[in-house]
Coordinates of C-alpha atoms in Angstrom, one line a residue:
M1 CA 24.0 -4.1 -28.0
S2 CA 26.9 -6.4 -27.0
G3 CA 30.2 -5.9 -28.6
N4 CA 31.2 -9.1 -30.5
I5 CA 32.4 -10.5 -33.8
N6 CA 29.6 -9.0 -35.8
L7 CA 30.7 -5.6 -34.8
L8 CA 34.2 -6.2 -35.8
D9 CA 33.1 -7.8 -39.2
D10 CA 30.8 -4.8 -39.9
T11 CA 33.5 -2.3 -39.0
L12 CA 36.0 -3.9 -41.4
A13 CA 33.5 -4.1 -44.0
A14 CA 32.5 -0.4 -43.6
A15 CA 36.1 0.5 -44.0
K16 CA 36.4 -1.6 -47.4
A17 CA 33.1 0.0 -48.6
E18 CA 34.9 3.2 -48.2
G19 CA 37.7 2.0 -50.2
R20 CA 40.3 2.2 -47.5
S21 CA 42.0 0.1 -44.9
A22 CA 41.0 0.0 -41.3
L23 CA 43.2 1.5 -38.7
I24 CA 43.7 -0.9 -35.7
A25 CA 45.5 0.7 -32.8
Y26 CA 47.2 -1.2 -29.9
L27 CA 47.5 -0.1 -26.5
P28 CA 48.6 -2.2 -23.3
A29 CA 45.9 -2.3 -20.5
G30 CA 47.3 -0.6 -17.2
F31 CA 49.7 1.7 -19.1
P32 CA 50.4 4.3 -17.4
T33 CA 47.6 3.1 -14.9
V34 CA 44.3 1.4 -15.5
D35 CA 42.4 4.7 -15.8
G36 CA 45.1 6.1 -17.9
G37 CA 45.0 3.1 -20.1
I38 CA 41.3 3.4 -20.5
A39 CA 41.6 7.1 -21.5
A40 CA 44.4 6.1 -23.9
V41 CA 42.2 3.8 -25.7
K42 CA 39.4 6.2 -25.8
A43 CA 41.8 8.8 -27.2
A44 CA 42.9 6.4 -30.0
F45 CA 39.3 5.9 -31.1
D46 CA 38.6 9.8 -30.9
G47 CA 41.6 10.4 -33.2
G48 CA 40.4 8.0 -35.7
A49 CA 41.2 4.3 -34.9
D50 CA 38.5 1.9 -36.3
V51 CA 39.4 -0.9 -33.9
V52 CA 41.6 -1.1 -30.7
E53 CA 43.6 -4.0 -29.5
V54 CA 43.9 -3.9 -25.7
G55 CA 47.1 -5.6 -24.7
L56 CA 47.1 -8.1 -21.7
P57 CA 50.6 -7.3 -20.3
H58 CA 52.6 -10.5 -19.7
S59 CA 56.0 -11.1 -17.9
D60 CA 57.4 -13.1 -20.8
P61 CA 56.1 -11.3 -24.0
V62 CA 57.9 -13.1 -26.8
L63 CA 56.5 -11.1 -29.7
D64 CA 56.9 -7.7 -28.0
G65 CA 59.9 -5.3 -28.4
P66 CA 61.4 -3.0 -26.0
V67 CA 58.8 -0.3 -26.2
I68 CA 55.7 -2.4 -25.5
Q69 CA 57.9 -4.4 -22.9
T70 CA 58.5 -1.2 -21.0
A71 CA 54.9 -0.3 -20.9
D72 CA 54.0 -3.9 -19.9
D73 CA 56.5 -3.6 -17.0
I74 CA 55.0 -0.5 -15.8
A75 CA 51.5 -2.2 -15.9
L76 CA 52.5 -5.2 -14.0
R77 CA 54.5 -3.4 -11.3
G78 CA 51.2 -1.3 -10.8
G79 CA 49.4 -4.6 -10.1
L80 CA 47.4 -5.1 -13.2
K81 CA 45.1 -8.0 -13.1
I82 CA 42.9 -9.7 -15.7
R83 CA 39.8 -8.1 -14.2
D84 CA 41.4 -4.7 -14.9
V85 CA 41.8 -5.6 -18.6
M86 CA 38.2 -6.7 -18.9
R87 CA 37.2 -3.3 -17.2
T88 CA 39.4 -1.5 -19.9
V89 CA 37.5 -3.4 -22.7
R90 CA 34.1 -2.6 -21.0
E91 CA 34.8 1.1 -20.4
A92 CA 36.0 1.8 -23.9
F93 CA 33.5 -0.2 -25.7
E94 CA 30.7 1.4 -23.6
A95 CA 32.1 4.8 -24.3
T96 CA 32.6 4.4 -27.9
G97 CA 30.5 1.4 -29.3
K98 CA 33.3 0.5 -31.3
P99 CA 35.2 -3.0 -31.4
V100 CA 37.6 -3.7 -28.8
L101 CA 39.9 -7.0 -28.9
V102 CA 42.2 -8.2 -26.5
M103 CA 45.7 -9.2 -27.4
T104 CA 47.3 -11.9 -25.1
Y105 CA 49.6 -14.8 -24.9
W106 CA 47.9 -18.1 -24.1
N107 CA 49.4 -18.7 -20.7
P108 CA 47.4 -16.1 -18.8
I109 CA 44.1 -17.5 -20.3
D110 CA 45.1 -20.9 -19.5
R111 CA 45.5 -20.0 -15.9
Y112 CA 42.4 -18.1 -15.5
G113 CA 40.3 -20.7 -17.4
V114 CA 39.1 -20.5 -21.0
E115 CA 35.4 -20.5 -20.2
R116 CA 35.6 -18.0 -17.6
F117 CA 37.9 -15.7 -19.9
T118 CA 35.6 -16.0 -22.8
A119 CA 32.4 -15.4 -20.9
E120 CA 33.8 -12.3 -19.1
L121 CA 35.3 -10.9 -22.3
A122 CA 32.0 -11.2 -24.2
E123 CA 30.0 -9.9 -21.2
A124 CA 32.3 -7.0 -21.2
G125 CA 31.5 -6.3 -24.9
G126 CA 34.8 -7.5 -26.2
A127 CA 35.0 -8.4 -30.1
G128 CA 37.5 -11.3 -29.7
C129 CA 41.1 -12.2 -29.0
I130 CA 44.4 -12.0 -30.9
L131 CA 46.5 -14.9 -29.8
P132 CA 50.0 -14.6 -31.2
D133 CA 51.5 -17.8 -29.3
L134 CA 48.4 -20.3 -29.6
P135 CA 49.3 -22.9 -32.2
V136 CA 46.2 -23.5 -34.4
Q137 CA 46.3 -27.3 -33.8
E138 CA 46.0 -26.7 -30.1
S139 CA 43.1 -24.1 -30.3
A140 CA 40.1 -26.4 -30.4
L141 CA 39.1 -25.6 -26.7
W142 CA 39.7 -21.8 -27.2
R143 CA 37.6 -21.7 -30.2
E144 CA 34.7 -23.8 -29.0
H145 CA 34.2 -21.2 -26.1
A146 CA 35.0 -18.3 -28.3
D147 CA 32.4 -19.2 -30.7
K148 CA 29.8 -20.0 -28.0
H149 CA 30.3 -16.3 -26.8
G150 CA 30.4 -14.6 -30.2
L151 CA 34.2 -13.7 -30.1
A152 CA 36.7 -13.4 -32.9
T153 CA 39.9 -15.6 -32.9
V154 CA 42.5 -13.9 -34.6
F155 CA 45.7 -15.8 -35.3
V156 CA 49.1 -14.3 -36.5
V157 CA 50.8 -15.5 -39.5
A158 CA 54.5 -14.6 -40.5
P159 CA 56.6 -14.3 -43.6
S160 CA 58.1 -17.8 -42.7
S161 CA 54.5 -19.4 -42.9
K162 CA 54.3 -21.8 -45.8
D163 CA 51.2 -21.8 -48.0
E164 CA 49.8 -24.9 -46.7
R165 CA 50.3 -23.7 -43.1
L166 CA 48.5 -20.3 -44.0
A167 CA 45.5 -22.2 -45.3
T168 CA 45.5 -24.2 -41.9
I169 CA 45.6 -21.1 -39.8
T170 CA 43.1 -19.1 -41.8
A171 CA 40.5 -21.8 -42.1
A172 CA 40.6 -21.7 -38.0
G173 CA 40.6 -18.0 -37.7
S174 CA 37.8 -15.5 -37.7
G175 CA 37.7 -11.7 -37.7
F176 CA 40.6 -11.0 -39.5
V177 CA 44.2 -12.6 -40.2
Y178 CA 47.0 -10.6 -38.4
A179 CA 50.0 -10.6 -40.7
A180 CA 53.3 -9.9 -39.0
S181 CA 55.1 -8.0 -41.5
L182 CA 58.6 -9.2 -40.7
M183 CA 60.4 -11.7 -38.6
G184 CA 61.2 -10.4 -35.3
V185 CA 59.4 -8.4 -32.3
T186 CA 57.2 -5.4 -32.2
G187 CA 58.7 -2.0 -32.7
T188 CA 58.9 0.9 -35.3
R189 CA 60.8 0.3 -38.5
A190 CA 62.1 2.6 -41.2
S191 CA 60.5 0.4 -43.8
V192 CA 57.6 -2.0 -43.5
G193 CA 58.7 -3.5 -46.9
E194 CA 57.9 -6.1 -49.5
Q195 CA 57.7 -9.1 -47.3
A196 CA 54.5 -7.9 -46.0
Q197 CA 52.9 -7.3 -49.3
E198 CA 54.1 -10.9 -50.3
L199 CA 52.5 -12.4 -47.2
V200 CA 49.4 -10.5 -47.6
G201 CA 49.0 -11.7 -51.1
R202 CA 49.8 -15.4 -50.0
T203 CA 47.3 -15.2 -47.2
K204 CA 44.6 -13.6 -49.3
A205 CA 44.8 -16.6 -51.7
T206 CA 43.8 -18.9 -48.8
T207 CA 40.7 -17.0 -47.1
D208 CA 38.2 -14.2 -47.6
L209 CA 38.9 -12.9 -44.2
P210 CA 40.5 -9.4 -44.0
V211 CA 44.2 -9.4 -43.7
C212 CA 45.6 -6.8 -41.3
V213 CA 49.3 -5.9 -41.2
G214 CA 51.2 -5.2 -38.0
L215 CA 54.9 -4.8 -36.8
G216 CA 56.7 -1.7 -37.9
V217 CA 54.1 0.9 -38.9
S218 CA 54.7 4.2 -37.0
N219 CA 53.7 7.1 -39.2
A220 CA 51.2 8.2 -41.9
R221 CA 53.5 7.4 -44.8
Q222 CA 53.9 3.9 -43.9
A223 CA 50.4 3.5 -43.1
A224 CA 49.5 4.7 -46.6
E225 CA 51.9 2.3 -48.0
V226 CA 50.5 -0.8 -46.1
A227 CA 47.0 0.4 -46.8
G228 CA 47.9 -0.1 -50.5
F229 CA 47.7 -3.7 -50.1
A230 CA 46.1 -4.7 -46.7
D231 CA 42.8 -4.6 -45.4
G232 CA 43.8 -3.1 -42.1
V233 CA 46.9 -1.2 -40.6
I234 CA 47.9 -2.1 -37.1
V235 CA 49.9 0.2 -35.0
G236 CA 51.2 -0.3 -31.4
S237 CA 54.7 0.6 -30.5
A238 CA 54.3 4.1 -31.9
F239 CA 51.5 5.0 -29.7
V240 CA 53.1 3.6 -26.7
Q241 CA 56.3 5.6 -27.6
R242 CA 54.4 8.8 -27.8
M243 CA 52.9 8.2 -24.2
L244 CA 56.3 7.1 -22.7
D245 CA 57.9 10.3 -24.3
A246 CA 55.1 12.7 -22.9
E247 CA 55.7 14.8 -19.9
D248 CA 52.4 13.9 -18.3
E249 CA 49.3 11.7 -18.9
Q250 CA 47.2 14.6 -20.5
A251 CA 50.2 15.2 -22.9
G252 CA 50.3 11.5 -23.7
L253 CA 46.6 11.3 -24.4
A254 CA 46.8 14.4 -26.7
A255 CA 49.8 12.7 -28.3
V256 CA 47.8 9.3 -28.9
R257 CA 44.9 11.3 -30.4
A258 CA 47.2 13.2 -32.7
L259 CA 49.0 10.1 -33.9
A260 CA 45.6 8.4 -34.5
G261 CA 44.5 11.3 -36.4
E262 CA 47.7 11.4 -38.7
L263 CA 47.4 7.4 -39.3
A264 CA 43.8 7.9 -40.0
D265 CA 44.6 10.3 -42.8
G266 CA 47.2 7.9 -44.0
V267 CA 45.0 4.9 -44.5
R268 CA 42.6 7.3 -46.5
G269 CA 45.5 8.3 -48.7
K270 CA 45.4 12.0 -47.3
A271 CA 48.8 11.8 -45.7

């Protein structure tokens, strides 16, 4: 079976049927190495993640805070190429049968070629892409090829998005909507706050797509809080920080698995 948008849709629907939010983990490809990055994605799934976003490291990451920038820098200095990102998706999907997305800025796809990128991602078993900096009004070419290959197109909405704009974005998207919980870059926060809850409510008024919240969630208590109003809880920097803090790769993988377990309990209200 090929991994595609149907697998993503079914996974999110299954979490909802269990009366809980989905846990979505983010990990950059190529960090600490390509093989290490693949092992980290598998560890997140082993620990209890429902979906994993594989980051495509970029030299100018406008949405990413210092923790993910550090990991991206390590990956890029290691010589990471798009083919390594595709290999990460393929091996993680083949090992787990669970939905793997790619989160990437537009420039690398544009340079690689939209048709080539979508064809290779689908062939690798990928479920779709999160495109934080692709304006929806400029997304027709991407969506045409993504639809052809059965890939989800996940757009990002922010607290600053007006209701009319939210409706435009959600009408063009598929899979789920990524709600950025606050203005600013990725990173762990002491509080995820009311802004996120209000944004989820406004977004849900425009679409039947699941709305998943990212930016700032780092522990089980916050995951439980966000799970109270969102269809999915997205965690990235906290996973990367655990790997950066680990004394070696095996300790890093164990830390990723443990954090995924804590967060999985959080989204189930067991924290």
